[in-house]
Short mmCIF file of C-alpha atoms in Angstrom, two decimals:
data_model
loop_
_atom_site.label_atom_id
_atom_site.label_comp_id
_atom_site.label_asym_id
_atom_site.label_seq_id
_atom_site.Cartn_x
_atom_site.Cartn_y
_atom_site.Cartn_z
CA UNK A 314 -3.57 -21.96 -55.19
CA UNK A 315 -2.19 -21.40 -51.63
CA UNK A 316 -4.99 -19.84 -51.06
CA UNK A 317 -7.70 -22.47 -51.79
CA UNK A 318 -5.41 -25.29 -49.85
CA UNK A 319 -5.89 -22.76 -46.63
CA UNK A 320 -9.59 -23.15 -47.22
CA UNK A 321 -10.27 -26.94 -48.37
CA UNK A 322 -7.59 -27.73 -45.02
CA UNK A 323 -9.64 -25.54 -42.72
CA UNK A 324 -13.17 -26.17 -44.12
CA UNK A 325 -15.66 -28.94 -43.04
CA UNK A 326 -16.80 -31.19 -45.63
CA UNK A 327 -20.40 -32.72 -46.42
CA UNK A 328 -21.63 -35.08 -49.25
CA UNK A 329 -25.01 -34.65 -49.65
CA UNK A 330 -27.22 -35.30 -52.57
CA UNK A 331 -27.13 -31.47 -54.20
CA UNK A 332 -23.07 -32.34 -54.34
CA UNK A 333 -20.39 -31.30 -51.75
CA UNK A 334 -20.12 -28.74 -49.33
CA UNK A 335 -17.29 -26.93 -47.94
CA UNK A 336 -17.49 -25.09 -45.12
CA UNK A 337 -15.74 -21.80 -44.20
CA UNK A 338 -16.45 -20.54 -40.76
CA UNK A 339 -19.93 -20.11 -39.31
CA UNK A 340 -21.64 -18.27 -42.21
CA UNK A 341 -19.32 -18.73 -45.00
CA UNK A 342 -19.58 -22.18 -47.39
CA UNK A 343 -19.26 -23.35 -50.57
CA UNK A 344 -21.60 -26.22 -52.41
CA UNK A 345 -20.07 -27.90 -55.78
CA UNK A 346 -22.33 -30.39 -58.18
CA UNK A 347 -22.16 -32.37 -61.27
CA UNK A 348 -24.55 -33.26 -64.17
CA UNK A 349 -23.95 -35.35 -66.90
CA UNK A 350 -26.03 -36.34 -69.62
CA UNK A 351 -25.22 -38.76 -72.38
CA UNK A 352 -27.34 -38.95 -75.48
CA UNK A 353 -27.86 -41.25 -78.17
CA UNK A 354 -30.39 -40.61 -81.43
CA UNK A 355 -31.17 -42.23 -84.16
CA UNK A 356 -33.08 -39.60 -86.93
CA UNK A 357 -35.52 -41.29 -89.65
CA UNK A 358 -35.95 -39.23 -92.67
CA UNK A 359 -35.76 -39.79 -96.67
CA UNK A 360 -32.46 -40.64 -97.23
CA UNK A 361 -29.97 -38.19 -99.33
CA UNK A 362 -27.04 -38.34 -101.11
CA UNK A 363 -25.01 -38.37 -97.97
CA UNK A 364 -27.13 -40.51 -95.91
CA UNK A 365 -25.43 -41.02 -92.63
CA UNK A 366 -24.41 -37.65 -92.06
CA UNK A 367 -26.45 -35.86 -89.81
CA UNK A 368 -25.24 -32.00 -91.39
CA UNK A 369 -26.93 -33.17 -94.63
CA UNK A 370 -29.63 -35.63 -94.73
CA UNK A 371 -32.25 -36.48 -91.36
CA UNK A 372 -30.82 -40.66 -91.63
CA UNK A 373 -28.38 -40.72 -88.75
CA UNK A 374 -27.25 -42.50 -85.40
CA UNK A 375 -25.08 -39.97 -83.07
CA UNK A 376 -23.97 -40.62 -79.35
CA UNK A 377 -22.18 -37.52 -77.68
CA UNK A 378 -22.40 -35.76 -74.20
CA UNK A 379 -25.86 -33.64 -74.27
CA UNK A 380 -24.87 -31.83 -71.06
CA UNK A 381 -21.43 -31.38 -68.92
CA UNK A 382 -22.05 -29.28 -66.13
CA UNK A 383 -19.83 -27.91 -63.07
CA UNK A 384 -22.11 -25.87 -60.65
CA UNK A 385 -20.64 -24.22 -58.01
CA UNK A 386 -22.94 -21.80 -55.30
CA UNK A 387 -22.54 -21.03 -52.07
CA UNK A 388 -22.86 -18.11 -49.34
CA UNK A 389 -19.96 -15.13 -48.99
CA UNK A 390 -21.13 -13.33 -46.08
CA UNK A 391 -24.82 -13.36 -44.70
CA UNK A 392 -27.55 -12.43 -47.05
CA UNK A 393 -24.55 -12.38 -49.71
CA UNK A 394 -25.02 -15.31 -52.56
CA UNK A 395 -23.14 -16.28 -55.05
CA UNK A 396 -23.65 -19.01 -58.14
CA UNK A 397 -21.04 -20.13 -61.11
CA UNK A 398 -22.03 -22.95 -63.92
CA UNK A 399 -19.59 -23.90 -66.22
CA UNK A 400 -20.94 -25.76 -69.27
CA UNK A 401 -19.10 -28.34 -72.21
CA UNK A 402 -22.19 -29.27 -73.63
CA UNK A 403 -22.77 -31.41 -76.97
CA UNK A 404 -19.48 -32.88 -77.45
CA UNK A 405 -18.56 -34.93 -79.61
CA UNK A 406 -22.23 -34.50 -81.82
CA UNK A 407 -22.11 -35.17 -85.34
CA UNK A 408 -18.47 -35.88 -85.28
CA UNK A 409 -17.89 -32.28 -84.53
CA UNK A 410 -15.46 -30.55 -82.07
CA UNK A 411 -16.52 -28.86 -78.79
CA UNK A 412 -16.52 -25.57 -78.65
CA UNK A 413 -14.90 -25.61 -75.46
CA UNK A 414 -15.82 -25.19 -71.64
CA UNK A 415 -18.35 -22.01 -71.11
CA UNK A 416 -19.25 -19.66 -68.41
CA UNK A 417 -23.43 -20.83 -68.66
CA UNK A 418 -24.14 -18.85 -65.28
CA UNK A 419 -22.40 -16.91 -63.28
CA UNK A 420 -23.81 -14.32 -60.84
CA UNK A 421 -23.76 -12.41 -57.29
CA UNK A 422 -27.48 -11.93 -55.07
CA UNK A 423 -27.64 -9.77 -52.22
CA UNK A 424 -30.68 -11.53 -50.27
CA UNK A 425 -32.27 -9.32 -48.06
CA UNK A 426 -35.09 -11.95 -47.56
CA UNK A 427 -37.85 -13.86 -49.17
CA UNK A 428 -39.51 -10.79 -50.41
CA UNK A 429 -36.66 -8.94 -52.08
CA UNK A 430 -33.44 -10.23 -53.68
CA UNK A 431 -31.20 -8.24 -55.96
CA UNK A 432 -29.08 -10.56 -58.64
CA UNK A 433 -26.55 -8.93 -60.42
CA UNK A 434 -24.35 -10.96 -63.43
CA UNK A 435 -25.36 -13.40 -66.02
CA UNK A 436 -28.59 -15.60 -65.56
CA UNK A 437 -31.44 -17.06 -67.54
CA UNK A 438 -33.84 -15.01 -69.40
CA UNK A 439 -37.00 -14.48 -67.12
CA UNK A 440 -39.64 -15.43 -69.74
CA UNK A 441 -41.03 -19.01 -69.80
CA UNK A 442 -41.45 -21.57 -67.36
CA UNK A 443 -40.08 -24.04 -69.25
CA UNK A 444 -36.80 -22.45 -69.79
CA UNK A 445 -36.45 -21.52 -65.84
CA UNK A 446 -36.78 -24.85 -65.59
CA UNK A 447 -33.09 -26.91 -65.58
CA UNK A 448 -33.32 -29.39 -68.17
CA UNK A 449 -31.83 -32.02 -65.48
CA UNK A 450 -35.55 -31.76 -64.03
CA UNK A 451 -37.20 -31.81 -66.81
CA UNK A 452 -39.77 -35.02 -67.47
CA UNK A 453 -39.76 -35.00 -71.46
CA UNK A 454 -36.11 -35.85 -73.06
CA UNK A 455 -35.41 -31.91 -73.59
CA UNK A 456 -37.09 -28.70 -73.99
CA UNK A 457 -39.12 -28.37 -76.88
CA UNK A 458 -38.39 -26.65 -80.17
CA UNK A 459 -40.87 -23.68 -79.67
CA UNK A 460 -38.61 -22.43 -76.64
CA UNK A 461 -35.88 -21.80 -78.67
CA UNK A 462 -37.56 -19.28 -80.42
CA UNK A 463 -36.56 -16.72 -78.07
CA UNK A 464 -33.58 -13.80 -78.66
CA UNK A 465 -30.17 -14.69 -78.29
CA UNK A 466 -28.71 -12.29 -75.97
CA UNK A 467 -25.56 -11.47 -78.00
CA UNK A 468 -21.77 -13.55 -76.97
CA UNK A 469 -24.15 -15.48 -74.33
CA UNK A 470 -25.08 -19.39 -75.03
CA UNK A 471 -28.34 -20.67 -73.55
CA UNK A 472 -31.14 -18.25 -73.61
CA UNK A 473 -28.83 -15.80 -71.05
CA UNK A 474 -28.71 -11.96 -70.38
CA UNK A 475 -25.77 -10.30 -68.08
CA UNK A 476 -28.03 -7.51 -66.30
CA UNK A 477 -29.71 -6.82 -63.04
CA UNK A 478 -32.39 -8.60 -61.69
CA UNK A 479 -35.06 -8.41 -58.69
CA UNK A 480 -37.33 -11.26 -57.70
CA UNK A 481 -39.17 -12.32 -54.60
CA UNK A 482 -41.88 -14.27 -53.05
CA UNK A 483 -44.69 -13.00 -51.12
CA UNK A 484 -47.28 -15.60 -50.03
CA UNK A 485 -48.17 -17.55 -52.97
CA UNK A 486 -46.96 -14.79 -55.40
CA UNK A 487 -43.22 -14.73 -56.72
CA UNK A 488 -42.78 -11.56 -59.15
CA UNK A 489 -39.63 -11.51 -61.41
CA UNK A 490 -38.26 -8.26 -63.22
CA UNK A 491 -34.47 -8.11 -65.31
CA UNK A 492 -32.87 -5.27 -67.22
CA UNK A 493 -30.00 -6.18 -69.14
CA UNK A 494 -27.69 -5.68 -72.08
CA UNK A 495 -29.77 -8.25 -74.65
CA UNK A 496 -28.91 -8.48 -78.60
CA UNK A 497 -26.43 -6.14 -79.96
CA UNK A 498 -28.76 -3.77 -81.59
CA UNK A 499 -29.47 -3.54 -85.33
CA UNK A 500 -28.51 0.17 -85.82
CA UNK A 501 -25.01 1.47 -85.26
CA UNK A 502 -23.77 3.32 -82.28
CA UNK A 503 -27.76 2.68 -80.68
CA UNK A 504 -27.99 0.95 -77.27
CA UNK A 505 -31.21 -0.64 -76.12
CA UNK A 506 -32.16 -2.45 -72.72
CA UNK A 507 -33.57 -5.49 -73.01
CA UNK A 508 -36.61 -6.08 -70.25
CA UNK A 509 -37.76 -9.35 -69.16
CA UNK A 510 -39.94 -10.63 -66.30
CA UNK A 511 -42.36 -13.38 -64.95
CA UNK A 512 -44.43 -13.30 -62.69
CA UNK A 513 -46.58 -17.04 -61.20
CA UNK A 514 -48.86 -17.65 -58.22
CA UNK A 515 -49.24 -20.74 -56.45
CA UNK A 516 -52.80 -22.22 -55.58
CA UNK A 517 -51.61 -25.43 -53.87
CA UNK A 518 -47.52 -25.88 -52.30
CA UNK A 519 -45.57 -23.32 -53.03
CA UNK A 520 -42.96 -22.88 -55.88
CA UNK A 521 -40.26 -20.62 -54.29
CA UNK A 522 -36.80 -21.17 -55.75
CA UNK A 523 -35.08 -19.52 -58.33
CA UNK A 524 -35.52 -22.35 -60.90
CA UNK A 525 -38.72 -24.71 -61.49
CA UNK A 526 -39.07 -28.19 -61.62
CA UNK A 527 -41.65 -30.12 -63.78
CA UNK A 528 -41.92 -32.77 -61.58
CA UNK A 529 -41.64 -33.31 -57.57
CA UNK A 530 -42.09 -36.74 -57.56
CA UNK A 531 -44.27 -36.86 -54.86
CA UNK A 532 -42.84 -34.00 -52.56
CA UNK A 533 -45.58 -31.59 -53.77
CA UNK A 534 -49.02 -31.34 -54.44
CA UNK A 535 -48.93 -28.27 -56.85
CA UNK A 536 -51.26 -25.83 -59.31
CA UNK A 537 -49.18 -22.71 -60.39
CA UNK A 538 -50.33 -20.21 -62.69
CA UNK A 539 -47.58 -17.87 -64.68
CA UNK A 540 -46.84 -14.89 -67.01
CA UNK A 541 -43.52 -14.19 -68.66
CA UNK A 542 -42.82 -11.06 -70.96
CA UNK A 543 -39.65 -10.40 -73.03
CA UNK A 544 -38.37 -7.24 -75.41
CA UNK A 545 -35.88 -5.23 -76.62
CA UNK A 546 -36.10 -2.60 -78.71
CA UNK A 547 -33.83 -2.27 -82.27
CA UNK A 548 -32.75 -5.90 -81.86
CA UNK A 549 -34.83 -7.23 -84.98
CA UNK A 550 -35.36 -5.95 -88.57
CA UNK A 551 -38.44 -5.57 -90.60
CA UNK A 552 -38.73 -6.75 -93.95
CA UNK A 553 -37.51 -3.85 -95.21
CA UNK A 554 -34.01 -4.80 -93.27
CA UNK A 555 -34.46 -1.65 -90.88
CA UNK A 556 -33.74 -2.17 -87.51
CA UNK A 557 -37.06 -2.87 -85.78
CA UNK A 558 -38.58 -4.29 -81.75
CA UNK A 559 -38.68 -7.87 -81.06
CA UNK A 560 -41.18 -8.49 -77.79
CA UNK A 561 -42.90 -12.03 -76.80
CA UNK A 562 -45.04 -13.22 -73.81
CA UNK A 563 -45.85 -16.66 -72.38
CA UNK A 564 -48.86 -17.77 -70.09
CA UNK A 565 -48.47 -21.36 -68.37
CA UNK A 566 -50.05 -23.74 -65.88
CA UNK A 567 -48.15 -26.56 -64.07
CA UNK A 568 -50.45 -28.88 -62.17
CA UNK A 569 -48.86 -32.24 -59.84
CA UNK A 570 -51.11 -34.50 -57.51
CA UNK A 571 -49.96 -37.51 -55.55
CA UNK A 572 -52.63 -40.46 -56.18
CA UNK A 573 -52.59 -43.88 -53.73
CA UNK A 574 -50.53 -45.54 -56.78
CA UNK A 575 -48.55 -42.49 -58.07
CA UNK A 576 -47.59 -38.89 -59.26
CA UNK A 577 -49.66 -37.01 -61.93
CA UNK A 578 -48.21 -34.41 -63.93
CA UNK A 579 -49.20 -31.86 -66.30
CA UNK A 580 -47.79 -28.73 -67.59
CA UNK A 581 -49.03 -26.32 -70.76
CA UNK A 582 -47.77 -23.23 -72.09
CA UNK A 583 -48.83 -20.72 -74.79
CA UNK A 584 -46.50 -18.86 -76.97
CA UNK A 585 -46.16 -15.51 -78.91
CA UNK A 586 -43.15 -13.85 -80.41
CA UNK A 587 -43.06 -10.99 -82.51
CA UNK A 588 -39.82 -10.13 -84.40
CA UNK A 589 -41.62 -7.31 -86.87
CA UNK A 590 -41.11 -9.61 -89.92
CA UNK A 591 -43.08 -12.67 -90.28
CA UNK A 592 -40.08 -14.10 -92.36
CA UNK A 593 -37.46 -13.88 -90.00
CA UNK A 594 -35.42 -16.96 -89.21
CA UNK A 595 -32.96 -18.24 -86.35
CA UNK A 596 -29.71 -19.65 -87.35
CA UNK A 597 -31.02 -22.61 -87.41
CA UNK A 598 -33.09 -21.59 -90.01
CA UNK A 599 -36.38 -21.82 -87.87
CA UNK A 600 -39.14 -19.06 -88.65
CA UNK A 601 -39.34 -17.20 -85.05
CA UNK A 602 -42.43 -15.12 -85.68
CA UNK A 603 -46.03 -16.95 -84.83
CA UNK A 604 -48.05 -18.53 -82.15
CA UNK A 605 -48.10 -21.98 -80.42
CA UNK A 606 -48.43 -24.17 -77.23
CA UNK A 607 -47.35 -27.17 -75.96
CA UNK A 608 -48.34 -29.69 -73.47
CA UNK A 609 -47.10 -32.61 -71.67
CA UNK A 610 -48.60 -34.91 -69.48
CA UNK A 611 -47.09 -37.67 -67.18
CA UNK A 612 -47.55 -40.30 -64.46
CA UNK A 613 -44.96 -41.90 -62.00
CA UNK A 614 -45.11 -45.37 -60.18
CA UNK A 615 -44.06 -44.88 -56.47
CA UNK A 616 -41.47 -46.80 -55.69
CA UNK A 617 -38.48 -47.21 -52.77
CA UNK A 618 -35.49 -47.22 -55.47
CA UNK A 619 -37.01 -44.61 -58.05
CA UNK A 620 -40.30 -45.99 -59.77
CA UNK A 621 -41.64 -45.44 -64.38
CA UNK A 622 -42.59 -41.97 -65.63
CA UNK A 623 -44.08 -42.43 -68.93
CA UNK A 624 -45.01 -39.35 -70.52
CA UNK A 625 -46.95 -37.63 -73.85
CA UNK A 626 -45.84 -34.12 -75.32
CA UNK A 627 -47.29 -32.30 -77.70
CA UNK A 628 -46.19 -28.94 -79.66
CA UNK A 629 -48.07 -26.91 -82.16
CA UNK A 630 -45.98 -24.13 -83.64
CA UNK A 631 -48.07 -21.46 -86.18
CA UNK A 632 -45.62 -19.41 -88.14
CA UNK A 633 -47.09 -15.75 -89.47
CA UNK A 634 -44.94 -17.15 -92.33
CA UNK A 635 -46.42 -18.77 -95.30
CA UNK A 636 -43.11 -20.60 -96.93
CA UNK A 637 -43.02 -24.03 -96.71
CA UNK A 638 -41.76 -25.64 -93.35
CA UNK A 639 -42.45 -23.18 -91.13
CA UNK A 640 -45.39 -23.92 -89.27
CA UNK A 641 -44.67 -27.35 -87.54
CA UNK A 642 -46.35 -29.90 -85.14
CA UNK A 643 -44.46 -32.20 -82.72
CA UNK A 644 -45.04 -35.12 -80.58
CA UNK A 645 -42.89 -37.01 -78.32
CA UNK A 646 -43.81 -40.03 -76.02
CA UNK A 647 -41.44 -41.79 -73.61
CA UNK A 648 -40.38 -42.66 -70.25
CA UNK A 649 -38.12 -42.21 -67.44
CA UNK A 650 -36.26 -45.04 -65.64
CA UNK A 651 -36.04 -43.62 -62.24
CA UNK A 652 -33.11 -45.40 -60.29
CA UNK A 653 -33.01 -42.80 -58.24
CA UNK A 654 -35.48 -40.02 -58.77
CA UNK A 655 -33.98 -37.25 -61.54
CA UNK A 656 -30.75 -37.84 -59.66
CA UNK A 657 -29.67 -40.85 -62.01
CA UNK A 658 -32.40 -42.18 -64.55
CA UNK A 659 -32.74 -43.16 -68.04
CA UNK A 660 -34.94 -41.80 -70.76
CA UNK A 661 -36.21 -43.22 -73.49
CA UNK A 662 -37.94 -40.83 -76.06
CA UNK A 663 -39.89 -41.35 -79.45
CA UNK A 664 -40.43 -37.97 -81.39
CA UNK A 665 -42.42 -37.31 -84.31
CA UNK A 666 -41.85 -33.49 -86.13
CA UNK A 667 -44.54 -32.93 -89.42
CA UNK A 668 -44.88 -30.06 -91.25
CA UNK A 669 -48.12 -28.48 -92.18
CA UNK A 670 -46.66 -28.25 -95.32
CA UNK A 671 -43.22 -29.66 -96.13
CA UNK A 672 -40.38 -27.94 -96.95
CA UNK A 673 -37.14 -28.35 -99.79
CA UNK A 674 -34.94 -29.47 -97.21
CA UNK A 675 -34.56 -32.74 -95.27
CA UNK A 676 -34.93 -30.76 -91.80
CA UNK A 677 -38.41 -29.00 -93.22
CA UNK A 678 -39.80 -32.47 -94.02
CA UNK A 679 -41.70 -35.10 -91.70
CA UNK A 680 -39.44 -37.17 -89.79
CA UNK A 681 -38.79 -38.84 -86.09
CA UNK A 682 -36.04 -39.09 -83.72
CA UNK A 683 -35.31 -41.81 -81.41
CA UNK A 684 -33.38 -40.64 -78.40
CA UNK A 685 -31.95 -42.96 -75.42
CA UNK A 686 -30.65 -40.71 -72.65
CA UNK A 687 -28.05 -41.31 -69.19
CA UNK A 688 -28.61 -38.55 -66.48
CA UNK A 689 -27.12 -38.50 -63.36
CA UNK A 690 -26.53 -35.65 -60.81
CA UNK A 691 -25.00 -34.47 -57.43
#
């Protein structure tokens, strides 16, 4: 504690909108932020016997936090980076408890220039676009359903991996390649590594930092093309219950043009995992193994204190599964209230999920969410 008063008395301090900074000498600082978002849904769905409750039947109004976030980043030494974000997200949802504050992110990157940087810690899985992207700049309400079909890195929330990690830009081109730890593998006393990568190049602006954006409201004119891979071997079983390879790839396109009376936006993506069982279910009791895409398009007024961003999104997921409720289709419409940009808005978001063929239970049956969403961040 002595310590950090030495440095907070003897640093220079700058707001700023990406948070504070604290300086530390000539090459030596530290940069804190905060994100908040609170959520409120209403689900529509045939009621059950315990209507209300959102753990039983779909008919339910919840308001909780989505997203705490503490981010804290700055620069050790030259060319020696360093990132922590600590996480106490979905509190208070469906009357449950949080499960407490998290490390989300925390890492070390030795920067040896735009071409090369080595990242050592825990970080986001390299694969899609959509999940490199934060969900504080996302247009659409949240990420949809057919990115959480991933692996779960075992003990890590969030789509993580603790590993190494190499990534660069050259030109137009930014190439992405992590080795890590993964999913505690099916057999006993076997390790596996899990591999994941991207790779994107950029026909228009440039797209150079570590995490995406859907939308630059204006400050880019973009058209980025990408490729993700991610597997790991023995961290699935077949349908014989043996421990088997679970791999998946991910091509995408993210396209943004200022007009004379706005900001157009559109961004696909196309989907494949492979688990080696076409029954094999998440804990949410999605099937993971299949094919889809999703799409979502978007325009925003121009305007001094923030401006509209109505938006359309759809989702087709394709289970290798035959049961009923697995394959699904989703589509969301809404729009952001920009007060000022992504900084602080509001989003207002109309979902509907169907089912090819409906399920037994009320979460494998058609139904829609209503969603009204606070987001502000520094």
């Amino acid at each position: 504690m002595f310590a950090i008063a030495i440095i907070l008395l003897s640093a220079s301090i700058t707001a700023h909108a990406g948070g504070i900074t604290l300086k530390a000498g000539e090459d030596r600082f530290i940069q804190i932020g905060y994100r908040l978002q609170v959520l409120t849904q209403i689900g529509q769905n045939q009621a059950g016997a315990a209507a209300g409750d959102p753990t039983v039947s779909g008919d339910h109004t919840d308001l909780y936090l989505r997203r705490s976030r503490l981010l804290v980043g700055g620069q050790a030494a030259p060319g020696v980076n360093f990132f922590l974000q600590l996480a106490d997200d979905n509190r208070g949802k469906s009357y449950a408890a949080s499960t407490g504050v998290k490390t989300l992110d925390g890492w070390i990157e030795l920067d040896s220039g735009t071409a090369g940087k080595v990242m050592a810690g825990i970080f986001p899985v390299q694969f899609s676009r959509s999940r490199l992207t934060s969900p504080f700049s996302s247009i659409a309400l949240d990420r949809a359903a057919i990115d959480e079909l991933q692996l779960d890195s075992t003990a890590l929330d969030g789509k993580r991996d603790r590993g190494l990690l190499l990534w660069g830009n050259i030109g137009g081109f930014q190439y992405r390649l992590a080795a890590g730890k993964g999913a505690k593998p099916q057999e006993t006393g076997a390790e596996t590594i899990r591999y994941h990568g991207r790779v994107h190049i950029s026909l228009m602006d440039g797209e150079e930092d570590f995490l995406y954006k859907e939308s630059y409201q204006g400050g880019k004119d973009i058209f980025t093309i990408g490729y993700g891979f991610d597997r790991q071997d023995k961290a699935s079983t077949d349908v014989a219950g043996k421990p088997a390879g679970y791999s998946a790839w991910t091509a995408d396109v993210a396209m943004e043009g200022r007009t004379e009376s706005g900001v157009m936006s559109l961004v696909g993506a196309y989907y494949s995992y492979d688990w080696s069982n076409p029954g094999k279910k998440d804990s949410s009791g999605n099937y993971v193994q299949g094919k889809g895409w999703q799409a979502t398009l978007a325009w925003m007024s121009m305007e001094k204190q923030g401006g509209i961003q109505p938006y359309a999104r759809y989702v087709v997921w394709d289970a290798e599964s035959a049961s009923s409720g697995a394959s699904q289709r989703s589509t969301a419409l809404g729009f952001n209230y920009l007060l000022s940009g992504f900084d602080a808005k509001l989003v207002f978001d109309f979902e509907q999920i169907s089912f090819p063929t409906e399920g037994a239970t009320w979460d494998r049956k058609n139904h829609s969410v209503t969603s009204m969403q606070w987001q502000i961040s520094f």
